[in-house]
Every structure is written in C-alpha cells, then in structure tokens.
Amino acid sequence: MTPHKLLITTAGIMCMALSSGVALALDGASLYRERTCIACHGDEGREPVMSDYPKIAGQKAPYLLAQMKKIKDGTRSNDSSIAMKNVMHLINEDEMAVVAEWLANLPR
Ligand code: HEC
C-alpha cells in the first residue's frame, strides 16, 4: 500500500469511528450508562441503589422527560431528587428525550 492510499484508508476508518460515535451518543442505553443515571437508578431503571430512589423503567416517556427537565432546572426540588440535580449538567434536552423513550419501552 502506498503512503497515499494508507492515508485515505486511515481517514476513512476515522470517519466511520466518528459517525458510529455520534450514533452511540444518541442511543438511550448508552446515554443512561454514560451520563451516570445507572449509578442511582440501577440496571435498566429497575434496581435503584437506595430504597427511596424511584424505579423509572416502563414509566410514560412524557412524564419521565418532564421530571428530568424539572429536576434539572430546579422546579422540582422538594424531595431527594436534589441528589440527581448535580449530574443533570451532563445531559441535554435532546438526550433526555432519547433516554425517556428508551426507559418507557423497558418492562417495568
Ligand atoms: C445521584 C443519584 C441520581 C442520579 C445520578 C440520577 N438520578 Fe434520577 N433521581 C434520583 C432521585 C433521588 C430521584 C427522586 C426521588 C424522589 O422523588 O424522592 C430521581 C428522580 C428521577 C426521575 C423522576 C422519577 C419519578 O417517578 O418522578 C427520573 C425520570 C430520573 N430520576 C431519571 C434520571 C436520569 C435519566 C438520570 C441520568 C441522566 C438520573 N435520573 C440520574 C437520583 C438520581
């Protein structure tokens, strides 16, 4: 392989890696792990680490999304969700919607 072809091949592989990275970033299961939700709400939103933390799998997506937004912007702060507020800078609204859809489609 000539150096020129090698360069083109390398660039091609990097493009593939980058585009698959973007696809992954908007995959609910990956976001749920990467943005630390799993640390408190447990595997697939069904095994919260504390008995007073909510199970969120199988809940309606609009409700899930609304609560995430309220916890993030501080509208909802009268309960232990205050613990969650600290990580909400890690996730934007589009990503929250993806996670909400993913959670809603999981068994309860
Ligand atoms: C530090 C622990 C922690 C982390 C991390 C965390 N949460 Fe939470 N979450 C909580 C707690 C605690 C509550 C509220 C419990 C209560 O109402 O008293 C909550 C509430 C929620 C609710 C509302 C549930 C309901 O029934 O009203 C949703 C939805 C939610 N979390 C999703 C997420 C998502 C998505 C992530 C990741 C971006 C996340 N949480 C990260 C602890 C956490």
PDB file of C-alpha atoms in Angstrom, residues 32 40-42 45-57 71 76 80-81 84:
ATOM      1  CA  TYR A  32     -28.165   6.014  30.526  1.00  0.00           C
ATOM      2  CA  CYS A  40     -28.563   5.684  41.175  1.00  0.00           C
ATOM      3  CA  HIS A  41     -31.437   4.146  39.230  1.00  0.00           C
ATOM      4  CA  GLY A  42     -29.684   0.826  38.626  1.00  0.00           C
ATOM      5  CA  GLY A  45     -34.007   1.719  35.701  1.00  0.00           C
ATOM      6  CA  ARG A  46     -35.331  -1.142  37.766  1.00  0.00           C
ATOM      7  CA  GLU A  47     -32.839  -1.512  40.608  1.00  0.00           C
ATOM      8  CA  PRO A  48     -32.354   1.806  42.395  1.00  0.00           C
ATOM      9  CA  VAL A  49     -29.381   1.835  44.781  1.00  0.00           C
ATOM     10  CA  MET A  50     -31.438   3.344  47.609  1.00  0.00           C
ATOM     11  CA  SER A  51     -34.861   2.097  48.592  1.00  0.00           C
ATOM     12  CA  ASP A  52     -36.211   5.655  48.446  1.00  0.00           C
ATOM     13  CA  TYR A  53     -34.937   6.221  44.866  1.00  0.00           C
ATOM     14  CA  PRO A  54     -37.506   5.604  42.125  1.00  0.00           C
ATOM     15  CA  LYS A  55     -37.753   2.757  39.629  1.00  0.00           C
ATOM     16  CA  ILE A  56     -38.124   4.503  36.286  1.00  0.00           C
ATOM     17  CA  ALA A  57     -38.365   1.651  33.749  1.00  0.00           C
ATOM     18  CA  ILE A  71     -35.162  18.296  38.280  1.00  0.00           C
ATOM     19  CA  ARG A  76     -38.748  20.073  41.303  1.00  0.00           C
ATOM     20  CA  SER A  80     -34.339  13.623  47.287  1.00  0.00           C
ATOM     21  CA  SER A  81     -34.148  14.397  43.556  1.00  0.00           C
ATOM     22  CA  MET A  84     -29.790  13.969  40.884  1.00  0.00           C
TER      23      MET A  84
END
